[in-house]
CSV table of C-alpha atoms in Angstrom, one decimal:
chain,number,residue,atom,x,y,z
E,1,GLU,CA,333.2,8.5,-47.5
E,2,MET,CA,334.2,6.0,-50.1
E,3,GLY,CA,334.1,3.7,-47.5
E,4,GLN,CA,330.9,5.0,-45.9
E,5,GLU,CA,329.0,4.7,-49.6
E,6,ALA,CA,330.4,0.6,-49.6
E,7,GLY,CA,329.1,0.3,-46.4
E,8,LYS,CA,325.6,1.3,-47.4
E,9,LEU,CA,325.6,-0.7,-50.6
E,10,LYS,CA,326.8,-3.8,-49.0
E,11,VAL,CA,323.5,-3.2,-46.2
E,12,LEU,CA,321.5,-2.4,-49.4
E,13,HIS,CA,322.8,-5.3,-51.1
E,14,ASP,CA,322.2,-7.6,-48.2
E,15,SER,CA,318.7,-6.3,-47.4
E,16,VAL,CA,317.4,-7.2,-51.0
E,17,LYS,CA,319.4,-10.5,-51.2
E,18,ARG,CA,317.3,-11.6,-48.1
E,19,ASN,CA,313.8,-10.3,-49.3
E,20,ASP,CA,313.6,-7.2,-46.6
E,21,GLU,CA,309.8,-6.6,-47.2
E,22,ASN,CA,310.6,-3.2,-45.7
E,23,VAL,CA,313.0,-2.5,-48.9
E,24,ARG,CA,310.3,-1.8,-51.8
E,25,SER,CA,312.5,0.7,-53.8
E,26,VAL,CA,316.3,0.6,-54.6
E,27,LYS,CA,317.5,4.4,-55.5
E,28,LEU,CA,320.9,4.6,-56.6
E,29,SER,CA,320.7,7.7,-58.9
E,30,GLY,CA,323.8,9.8,-59.1
E,31,LYS,CA,326.0,7.5,-57.0
E,32,LYS,CA,328.0,6.1,-60.0
E,33,VAL,CA,328.0,3.0,-58.4
E,34,GLY,CA,329.2,1.3,-61.6
E,35,ASP,CA,328.6,-2.0,-63.4
E,36,LYS,CA,331.0,-4.0,-60.7
E,37,ASN,CA,327.9,-3.1,-57.7
E,38,VAL,CA,325.1,-3.5,-60.5
E,39,VAL,CA,326.1,-6.8,-60.9
E,40,LYS,CA,325.8,-7.7,-57.5
E,41,LEU,CA,322.6,-5.7,-57.2
E,42,ALA,CA,321.2,-8.1,-59.8
E,43,GLN,CA,322.3,-10.7,-58.5
E,44,ALA,CA,320.8,-10.0,-55.3
E,45,LEU,CA,317.1,-8.9,-56.8
E,46,ARG,CA,317.4,-12.9,-57.9
E,47,HIS,CA,316.4,-13.9,-54.5
E,48,ASN,CA,314.0,-11.0,-54.3
E,49,ASP,CA,309.9,-10.7,-55.2
E,50,THR,CA,309.3,-7.5,-53.1
E,51,VAL,CA,311.7,-4.2,-54.9
E,52,GLU,CA,308.9,-2.6,-57.1
E,53,VAL,CA,311.6,-0.2,-57.9
E,54,VAL,CA,315.1,0.3,-59.4
E,55,GLU,CA,316.4,3.7,-60.1
E,56,LEU,CA,320.2,4.0,-61.4
E,57,GLU,CA,320.5,7.3,-63.3
E,58,GLU,CA,323.8,8.4,-63.7
E,59,CYS,CA,325.5,5.6,-62.3
E,60,GLU,CA,328.4,5.1,-65.2
E,61,LEU,CA,326.6,2.1,-65.9
E,62,SER,CA,327.4,0.1,-69.6
E,63,HIS,CA,325.7,-2.7,-71.1
E,64,VAL,CA,328.1,-5.0,-69.3
E,65,GLY,CA,326.0,-4.3,-66.0
E,66,VAL,CA,322.6,-4.0,-68.4
E,67,VAL,CA,323.2,-8.0,-69.2
E,68,HIS,CA,322.8,-9.1,-65.8
E,69,LEU,CA,320.2,-6.4,-64.8
E,70,CYS,CA,318.3,-8.2,-68.0
E,71,ASP,CA,319.0,-12.1,-67.1
E,72,THR,CA,317.3,-11.7,-63.7
E,73,LEU,CA,314.3,-9.3,-65.2
E,74,CYS,CA,313.4,-11.7,-68.0
E,75,SER,CA,314.1,-15.0,-66.1
E,76,VAL,CA,311.1,-17.3,-66.0
E,77,MET,CA,312.7,-19.1,-62.8
E,78,ILE,CA,312.9,-15.6,-60.8
E,79,SER,CA,310.1,-14.0,-59.7
E,80,THR,CA,310.7,-10.7,-59.7
E,81,ASN,CA,308.3,-8.1,-59.0
E,82,ILE,CA,310.2,-4.7,-60.6
E,83,ARG,CA,307.6,-2.5,-61.8
E,84,ARG,CA,310.0,0.7,-62.6
E,85,LEU,CA,313.2,0.9,-64.3
E,86,VAL,CA,315.2,4.2,-64.4
E,87,LEU,CA,318.6,4.0,-66.6
E,88,ASP,CA,319.0,7.6,-67.3
E,89,GLY,CA,322.0,9.3,-68.0
E,90,ASN,CA,323.9,6.3,-68.5
E,91,PRO,CA,325.5,6.9,-72.3
E,92,LYS,CA,328.0,3.5,-71.9
E,93,ILE,CA,324.7,1.3,-72.4
E,94,GLY,CA,324.5,2.3,-76.2
E,95,SER,CA,322.8,0.4,-78.8
E,96,GLU,CA,324.1,-3.1,-77.1
E,97,GLY,CA,322.3,-2.8,-74.1
E,98,GLY,CA,319.3,-1.3,-76.0
E,99,ARG,CA,319.0,-4.8,-77.6
E,100,LEU,CA,319.3,-6.5,-74.3
E,101,VAL,CA,316.6,-4.4,-73.1
E,102,ALA,CA,314.2,-5.7,-76.0
E,103,ASP,CA,315.5,-9.5,-75.1
E,104,MET,CA,314.3,-8.7,-71.3
E,105,LEU,CA,310.7,-7.1,-72.5
E,106,LYS,CA,309.9,-9.9,-74.9
E,107,ASN,CA,309.9,-12.5,-71.8
E,108,ASN,CA,309.2,-9.9,-68.8
E,109,SER,CA,305.6,-9.8,-68.0
E,110,HIS,CA,305.8,-7.4,-64.8
E,111,LEU,CA,307.6,-3.8,-65.6
E,112,GLU,CA,305.7,-1.0,-66.3
E,113,GLU,CA,308.0,2.0,-66.5
E,114,LEU,CA,310.9,2.0,-68.4
E,115,HIS,CA,313.5,5.1,-68.2
E,116,LEU,CA,316.5,5.3,-70.9
E,117,ASN,CA,316.7,8.4,-71.7
E,118,GLU,CA,320.4,9.9,-72.3
E,119,CYS,CA,321.7,6.4,-72.7
E,120,GLY,CA,323.6,6.6,-76.1
E,121,LEU,CA,320.9,4.8,-78.3
E,122,THR,CA,320.6,4.9,-81.9
E,123,ASP,CA,318.3,3.7,-84.4
E,124,LEU,CA,320.3,-0.1,-84.1
E,125,GLY,CA,319.2,0.3,-80.2
E,126,LEU,CA,315.9,1.2,-80.4
E,127,VAL,CA,314.7,-1.1,-83.3
E,128,PRO,CA,314.9,-4.2,-81.4
E,129,ILE,CA,312.9,-2.4,-78.4
E,130,ALA,CA,309.7,-1.7,-80.7
E,131,PHE,CA,309.9,-5.0,-82.1
E,132,ALA,CA,309.8,-6.4,-78.5
E,133,LEU,CA,306.7,-4.1,-77.7
E,134,GLN,CA,304.5,-5.2,-80.7
E,135,ASP,CA,303.6,-8.3,-78.2
E,136,ASN,CA,304.9,-6.9,-74.8
E,137,THR,CA,301.3,-6.1,-72.9
E,138,ALA,CA,302.8,-5.2,-69.6
E,139,LEU,CA,304.8,-1.8,-69.9
E,140,LEU,CA,302.8,1.4,-69.9
E,141,SER,CA,305.4,3.9,-70.9
E,142,LEU,CA,308.8,4.2,-72.3
E,143,GLU,CA,311.2,7.2,-72.3
E,144,VAL,CA,314.2,7.5,-74.7
E,145,GLY,CA,314.4,11.1,-74.8
E,146,ARG,CA,318.1,12.9,-75.5
E,147,ASN,CA,319.4,9.9,-77.2
E,148,SER,CA,320.6,10.0,-81.1
E,149,LEU,CA,317.0,8.2,-82.7
E,150,LYS,CA,316.3,9.1,-86.3
E,151,ASP,CA,313.3,8.5,-88.8
E,152,GLU,CA,314.4,4.9,-88.8
E,153,ALA,CA,313.5,4.4,-85.4
E,154,ALA,CA,310.4,6.0,-85.9
E,155,GLN,CA,309.2,3.8,-88.6
E,156,TYR,CA,309.4,0.7,-86.6
E,157,LEU,CA,307.5,2.6,-83.4
E,158,CYS,CA,304.9,3.3,-86.2
E,159,GLU,CA,304.7,-0.4,-86.4
E,160,MET,CA,304.7,-1.0,-83.0
E,161,LEU,CA,301.8,1.3,-82.5
E,162,LYS,CA,299.6,-0.4,-84.8
E,163,ALA,CA,300.4,-3.6,-83.0
E,164,ASN,CA,300.4,-2.9,-79.2
E,165,ASN,CA,297.6,-2.6,-77.1
E,166,THR,CA,298.9,-1.6,-73.9
E,167,LEU,CA,301.8,1.1,-73.9
E,168,GLU,CA,300.2,4.6,-72.8
E,169,GLY,CA,303.1,7.2,-72.6
E,170,LEU,CA,306.2,7.5,-75.2
E,171,SER,CA,308.8,10.2,-74.9
E,172,LEU,CA,310.7,11.0,-77.7
E,173,PHE,CA,312.4,14.6,-76.3
E,174,GLN,CA,315.4,15.4,-77.8
E,175,ASN,CA,316.4,13.0,-80.9
E,176,ARG,CA,316.6,13.6,-84.7
E,177,ILE,CA,313.5,12.9,-85.7
E,178,THR,CA,312.4,14.9,-89.1
E,179,GLU,CA,309.1,15.3,-90.7
E,180,GLU,CA,309.6,12.0,-92.6
E,181,GLY,CA,309.5,10.5,-88.9
E,182,ALA,CA,306.8,12.7,-87.4
E,183,LYS,CA,305.1,11.1,-90.8
E,184,SER,CA,305.5,7.8,-89.7
E,185,LEU,CA,304.4,8.0,-86.1
E,186,ALA,CA,301.2,10.1,-87.5
E,187,GLU,CA,300.4,6.6,-89.1
E,188,GLY,CA,301.1,4.9,-86.4
E,189,LEU,CA,298.6,7.0,-84.2
E,190,SER,CA,295.9,6.7,-86.5
E,191,ALA,CA,295.7,3.2,-86.1
E,192,ASN,CA,296.5,3.2,-82.3
E,193,HIS,CA,293.8,3.7,-79.5
E,194,CYS,CA,296.0,2.9,-76.2
E,195,LEU,CA,298.6,5.8,-76.4
E,196,ASN,CA,298.1,8.8,-74.1
E,197,TRP,CA,300.6,10.9,-74.0
E,198,LEU,CA,303.4,11.6,-76.7
E,199,GLY,CA,306.7,13.7,-75.9
E,200,LEU,CA,308.3,14.9,-79.0
E,201,GLY,CA,309.6,18.3,-78.1
E,202,ASN,CA,313.4,19.3,-79.1
E,203,ASN,CA,313.0,17.3,-82.6
E,204,PHE,CA,313.3,18.2,-86.4
E,205,ILE,CA,309.3,17.8,-87.5
E,206,GLY,CA,308.8,21.2,-88.9
E,207,VAL,CA,305.5,22.3,-90.8
E,208,GLU,CA,304.9,18.9,-92.7
E,209,GLY,CA,305.6,16.7,-89.9
E,210,ALA,CA,303.1,19.1,-87.9
E,211,TRP,CA,300.4,18.6,-90.9
E,212,ALA,CA,301.3,14.7,-90.6
E,213,LEU,CA,300.6,14.6,-86.9
E,214,SER,CA,297.2,16.5,-87.3
E,215,ASP,CA,295.8,14.2,-89.5
E,216,GLY,CA,297.1,10.9,-87.4
E,217,ILE,CA,295.8,12.4,-84.4
E,218,ARG,CA,292.1,13.3,-86.2
E,219,LEU,CA,291.8,9.1,-86.3
E,220,ASN,CA,292.9,8.7,-82.5
E,221,ARG,CA,290.6,8.2,-79.7
E,222,SER,CA,293.0,7.9,-76.5
E,223,LEU,CA,296.1,10.7,-77.4
E,224,GLN,CA,295.3,13.5,-74.3
E,225,TRP,CA,298.5,14.6,-73.8
E,226,LEU,CA,301.1,16.0,-77.0
E,227,ALA,CA,304.1,18.0,-76.7
E,228,LEU,CA,305.7,19.7,-79.8
E,229,GLY,CA,308.0,22.3,-78.5
E,230,GLY,CA,311.1,23.2,-80.3
E,231,ASN,CA,309.9,21.8,-83.8
E,232,SER,CA,310.2,24.8,-85.8
E,233,ILE,CA,306.5,24.1,-87.1
E,234,GLY,CA,306.0,28.2,-87.1
E,235,ASP,CA,302.7,29.2,-88.0
E,236,ARG,CA,301.8,27.2,-90.5
E,237,GLY,CA,302.3,24.2,-88.5
E,238,ALA,CA,300.3,26.0,-85.6
E,239,THR,CA,297.9,26.4,-88.3
E,240,HIS,CA,297.5,22.7,-89.2
E,241,ILE,CA,297.2,22.1,-85.5
E,242,ALA,CA,294.4,24.8,-85.1
E,243,THR,CA,292.5,22.9,-87.5
E,244,LEU,CA,292.6,19.8,-85.8
E,245,LEU,CA,291.4,21.5,-82.6
E,246,SER,CA,288.6,23.4,-84.1
E,247,SER,CA,287.3,20.3,-85.8
E,248,ASN,CA,286.5,19.0,-82.1
E,249,GLN,CA,287.5,15.7,-83.5
E,250,SER,CA,290.9,15.9,-81.1
E,251,PRO,CA,291.2,13.8,-78.2
E,252,LEU,CA,293.8,16.5,-76.8
E,253,LEU,CA,293.1,17.6,-73.4
E,254,SER,CA,296.9,19.0,-72.8
E,255,LEU,CA,299.2,20.6,-76.0
E,256,GLY,CA,302.5,21.6,-75.9
E,257,LEU,CA,304.0,24.5,-78.6
E,258,GLY,CA,306.7,26.6,-76.9
E,259,SER,CA,309.8,27.4,-78.9
E,260,ASN,CA,308.4,26.8,-82.3
E,261,SER,CA,308.6,30.5,-83.6
E,262,ILE,CA,305.0,31.3,-83.6
E,263,THR,CA,303.8,34.5,-84.4
E,264,ASN,CA,300.3,36.7,-84.0
E,265,ASP,CA,299.4,35.0,-86.7
E,266,GLY,CA,299.9,31.4,-85.3
E,267,ALA,CA,298.2,32.6,-82.1
E,268,SER,CA,295.4,33.9,-83.9
E,269,SER,CA,294.4,30.7,-85.5
E,270,LEU,CA,294.9,28.6,-82.5
E,271,ALA,CA,292.7,31.2,-80.6
E,272,GLN,CA,290.1,31.0,-83.0
E,273,SER,CA,290.0,27.1,-82.8
E,274,LEU,CA,289.8,27.5,-79.3
E,275,GLN,CA,286.6,29.2,-79.3
E,276,HIS,CA,285.0,26.2,-81.0
E,277,ASN,CA,286.8,23.3,-78.7
E,278,THR,CA,285.3,22.1,-75.7
E,279,ARG,CA,288.2,19.5,-74.9
E,280,LEU,CA,291.8,21.2,-74.6
E,281,ALA,CA,292.7,22.2,-70.8
E,282,SER,CA,295.9,23.0,-71.1
E,283,LEU,CA,297.7,25.3,-74.1
E,284,GLY,CA,301.7,25.9,-73.9
E,285,LEU,CA,303.1,28.7,-76.1
E,286,GLN,CA,306.2,29.9,-74.3
E,287,GLU,CA,309.2,31.1,-75.8
E,288,ASN,CA,307.3,32.1,-79.2
E,289,HIS,CA,307.2,35.4,-80.8
E,290,ILE,CA,303.7,36.7,-80.0
E,291,GLY,CA,302.8,40.1,-79.3
E,292,PRO,CA,300.0,42.5,-78.2
E,293,ASP,CA,297.9,41.4,-81.2
E,294,GLY,CA,298.5,37.8,-80.3
E,295,ALA,CA,297.6,38.9,-76.9
E,296,MET,CA,294.5,40.3,-77.8
E,297,VAL,CA,292.9,37.4,-79.7
E,298,MET,CA,293.8,34.9,-76.8
E,299,ALA,CA,292.1,37.5,-74.6
E,300,ASP,CA,288.6,37.1,-77.0
E,301,MET,CA,289.3,33.5,-76.8
E,302,LEU,CA,289.2,33.6,-72.9
E,303,ARG,CA,285.9,35.7,-73.3
E,304,VAL,CA,284.3,32.3,-74.6
E,305,ASN,CA,286.2,29.3,-74.1
E,306,ARG,CA,284.7,27.4,-70.7
E,307,THR,CA,287.3,24.4,-71.0
E,308,LEU,CA,290.8,25.9,-70.8
E,309,ARG,CA,292.6,25.8,-67.6
E,310,THR,CA,296.1,26.4,-68.1
E,311,LEU,CA,297.5,28.8,-70.4
E,312,MET,CA,301.2,29.8,-70.8
E,313,LEU,CA,302.5,32.8,-72.6
E,314,SER,CA,305.9,33.2,-71.0
E,315,GLY,CA,308.9,34.5,-73.1
E,316,ASN,CA,306.9,36.3,-75.7
E,317,GLN,CA,306.5,40.0,-76.6
E,318,ILE,CA,303.3,40.6,-74.9
E,319,ASP,CA,303.3,44.3,-73.4
E,320,ASP,CA,300.8,46.3,-71.4
E,321,GLN,CA,298.8,46.7,-74.3
E,322,GLY,CA,298.3,42.8,-74.4
E,323,GLY,CA,298.2,42.5,-71.1
E,324,LEU,CA,295.5,44.6,-70.2
E,325,GLN,CA,293.3,42.6,-72.3
E,326,LEU,CA,294.6,39.2,-70.9
E,327,ALA,CA,293.4,40.7,-67.6
E,328,SER,CA,290.1,42.1,-68.8
E,329,SER,CA,289.1,38.9,-69.9
E,330,LEU,CA,289.4,36.8,-66.8
E,331,SER,CA,286.4,38.8,-65.5
E,332,THR,CA,284.1,37.2,-67.6
E,333,ASN,CA,286.5,33.7,-68.0
E,334,SER,CA,285.1,31.0,-65.0
E,335,THR,CA,287.6,28.6,-65.9
E,336,LEU,CA,290.5,29.6,-66.4
E,337,GLU,CA,293.4,28.4,-63.2
E,338,THR,CA,297.2,28.9,-64.4
E,339,LEU,CA,298.3,31.6,-66.1
E,340,HIS,CA,302.0,32.5,-66.9
E,341,LEU,CA,302.9,35.8,-68.5
E,342,ALA,CA,306.8,35.5,-66.9
E,343,ASN,CA,309.3,37.2,-69.1
E,344,ASN,CA,307.1,39.2,-71.4
E,345,PRO,CA,307.5,43.3,-71.2
E,346,VAL,CA,303.8,43.7,-69.2
E,347,ALA,CA,304.4,46.7,-66.8
E,348,ASP,CA,302.6,48.2,-63.7
E,349,ASP,CA,299.5,49.0,-65.7
E,350,THR,CA,298.8,45.1,-66.2
E,351,ALA,CA,299.8,44.7,-62.2
E,352,SER,CA,297.1,47.3,-61.7
E,353,ALA,CA,294.3,45.4,-63.9
E,354,LEU,CA,295.4,42.2,-62.9
E,355,THR,CA,294.9,43.3,-59.1
E,356,ASP,CA,291.3,44.8,-59.8
E,357,VAL,CA,289.8,41.9,-61.3
E,358,LEU,CA,291.5,39.0,-59.4
E,359,CYS,CA,290.4,40.6,-56.0
E,360,ALA,CA,286.6,41.8,-58.0
E,361,ASP,CA,285.5,39.5,-60.3
E,362,ASN,CA,287.3,36.3,-61.3
E,363,HIS,CA,287.0,33.5,-58.7
E,364,THR,CA,288.9,30.9,-60.6
E,365,LEU,CA,292.4,31.7,-61.2
E,366,SER,CA,294.9,30.0,-58.4
E,367,LYS,CA,298.2,30.2,-59.8
E,368,LEU,CA,299.7,33.4,-61.3
E,369,ASP,CA,303.4,33.7,-63.2
E,370,VAL,CA,304.5,37.5,-63.7
E,371,ARG,CA,308.7,36.6,-63.3
E,372,GLY,CA,310.5,38.9,-65.1
E,373,THR,CA,308.4,41.3,-66.6
E,374,ALA,CA,308.3,45.1,-66.7
E,375,MET,CA,306.4,45.5,-63.3
E,376,SER,CA,308.1,47.6,-60.9
E,377,ARG,CA,309.2,46.1,-57.4
E,378,GLY,CA,306.4,48.3,-56.1
E,379,ALA,CA,303.7,47.2,-58.4
E,380,GLU,CA,304.7,43.5,-57.4
E,381,ARG,CA,304.2,44.3,-53.6
E,382,LYS,CA,300.9,45.8,-54.2
E,383,LEU,CA,300.1,43.1,-56.1
E,384,GLN,CA,301.1,40.5,-53.9
E,385,ALA,CA,299.3,42.2,-50.6
E,386,ALA,CA,296.1,42.7,-52.7
E,387,LEU,CA,295.8,39.0,-53.9
E,388,GLN,CA,296.4,38.1,-50.6
E,389,ARG,CA,293.7,39.8,-48.6
E,390,GLN,CA,291.0,39.2,-50.9
E,391,SER,CA,291.4,36.9,-54.0
E,392,LYS,CA,290.9,33.2,-55.0
E,393,VAL,CA,295.0,33.0,-56.3
E,394,THR,CA,296.7,30.8,-54.1
E,395,GLN,CA,300.5,30.6,-55.6
E,396,LEU,CA,302.2,33.9,-57.0
E,397,ALA,CA,305.4,33.8,-58.8
E,398,VAL,CA,307.2,37.5,-59.0
E,399,GLY,CA,311.3,38.7,-59.1
E,400,PRO,CA,313.9,38.6,-61.7
E,401,GLY,CA,313.1,35.7,-63.9
E,402,GLU,CA,315.0,32.7,-65.1
E,403,LYS,CA,318.9,34.4,-64.0
E,404,GLY,CA,317.7,35.1,-60.6
E,405,ARG,CA,316.2,33.6,-57.5
E,406,SER,CA,312.6,34.5,-57.8
E,407,THR,CA,310.2,35.1,-55.0
E,408,ALA,CA,307.3,32.3,-54.8
E,409,VAL,CA,304.6,33.4,-52.8
E,410,ASP,CA,301.8,31.4,-51.2
E,411,VAL,CA,299.2,33.9,-51.1
E,412,ARG,CA,297.3,31.9,-48.7
E,413,ASP,CA,299.8,32.1,-45.9
E,414,GLY,CA,300.9,35.7,-46.6
E,415,GLY,CA,304.6,34.6,-46.7
E,416,VAL,CA,307.5,33.7,-49.1
E,417,SER,CA,307.2,29.6,-49.7
E,418,GLY,CA,311.3,29.5,-50.1
E,419,GLN,CA,311.1,27.5,-53.5
E,420,SER,CA,313.5,29.0,-56.2
E,421,ALA,CA,311.9,30.0,-59.7
E,422,ALA,CA,312.6,26.5,-61.0
E,423,ALA,CA,311.1,24.5,-57.9
E,424,LEU,CA,307.7,27.0,-58.5
E,425,ARG,CA,308.0,26.6,-62.2
E,426,GLN,CA,307.7,22.9,-62.2
E,427,GLY,CA,305.2,23.3,-59.5
E,428,LEU,CA,303.2,25.5,-61.6
E,429,ARG,CA,303.5,22.6,-64.9
E,430,GLN,CA,303.5,19.7,-63.5
E,431,LYS,CA,299.6,19.2,-63.4
E,432,HIS,CA,300.2,16.4,-65.2
E,433,SER,CA,302.4,14.1,-63.2
E,434,LEU,CA,303.9,12.2,-66.4
E,435,SER,CA,307.9,12.0,-65.8
E,436,ALA,CA,308.0,11.8,-70.1
E,437,ILE,CA,308.0,15.7,-69.5
E,438,ALA,CA,311.2,15.5,-67.7
E,439,GLY,CA,313.3,17.7,-70.2
E,440,GLY,CA,310.4,18.4,-72.4
E,441,LEU,CA,308.9,20.7,-69.6
E,442,ASP,CA,310.8,23.8,-70.7
E,443,LEU,CA,309.4,23.3,-74.6
E,444,TYR,CA,305.9,22.3,-73.7
């Protein structure tokens, strides 16, 4: 097998070197090719202007290989055409590799998408990249999730956001950014008018960080997608964000607040704000502490809101009392397309109510997730059969939930699609085809 892999790599290198127009991408993720083979690839790319995508995720790459890649990408004598570079899962790249990438960004005018997730970056490696992006006019998205970035990195990203007029997306998922770093990012956002999406899931921004970000976004007219899952913002943080949403001064179309210890009080604040907001299309509140009362205020919101298309309430404490109210609200709501109620204690009464409303009054909901609930298998079968006969629902997820394989039913075909729970969850959530949500999806 090693010999076969070596042979395939040689064929690939030869094709790249002779500028084979049929080779538009180099995808070696998970192949563990190591620095030696990446050096050979970099040398081959010096003769190529056809390849647009290079993916080297989990390739046992270190800064040694990155030196040669960056030399190729930044040379003014070499006309490479690489638009997307993925280096995720190579922790040996480290901050030395980050500095090399920064030097490349100062001279490269083609690269549009750069992934450095889980690359062993610290502030020492990210700061030079932030400096380089102050003048770079090509890069559209940067992912630096699952590293060890702290508030100093956020301070330099603030200055980058003030100066850069090109970057559209930034993922900082699962780093070590606290409320101070969030304040820096908020300051940058207040002066930035091009960033469309920001992933901050699984950091430590807390209540004060949520407050600062709300103020910064109020002055920003471009940010449409914001992920803040897993940041311990609680009800107070949710209330600050609700104030932003209720003012209708927010550009946000999609907001993720999963795993933030939000209770009925925070849910109530958000629901009340959405009775007035006319922009937000997607709200993620998974894995919080929202009970029947919180579900009821969400139902009241759905009766009057005309813009929300996706509502994610999986992993809360909603029982039939709340489930019945949510089902009832769908009889008058004409915009919601996706509803997630997985891993809540809703039971057969909710299944029956959903069956009635989705087969009669509601003509817009197309995706429904009720995995891991207290619904009996019989109730799930009745729901599936009824939706197949006479509803607009095209995807239904039922079954045991996260620990087992769920049944993902394509209602239009009347059969099981064969997707695992994870595959269906990805399909339901990836309405925004932004890879920056990678990892952040679970805390969307």
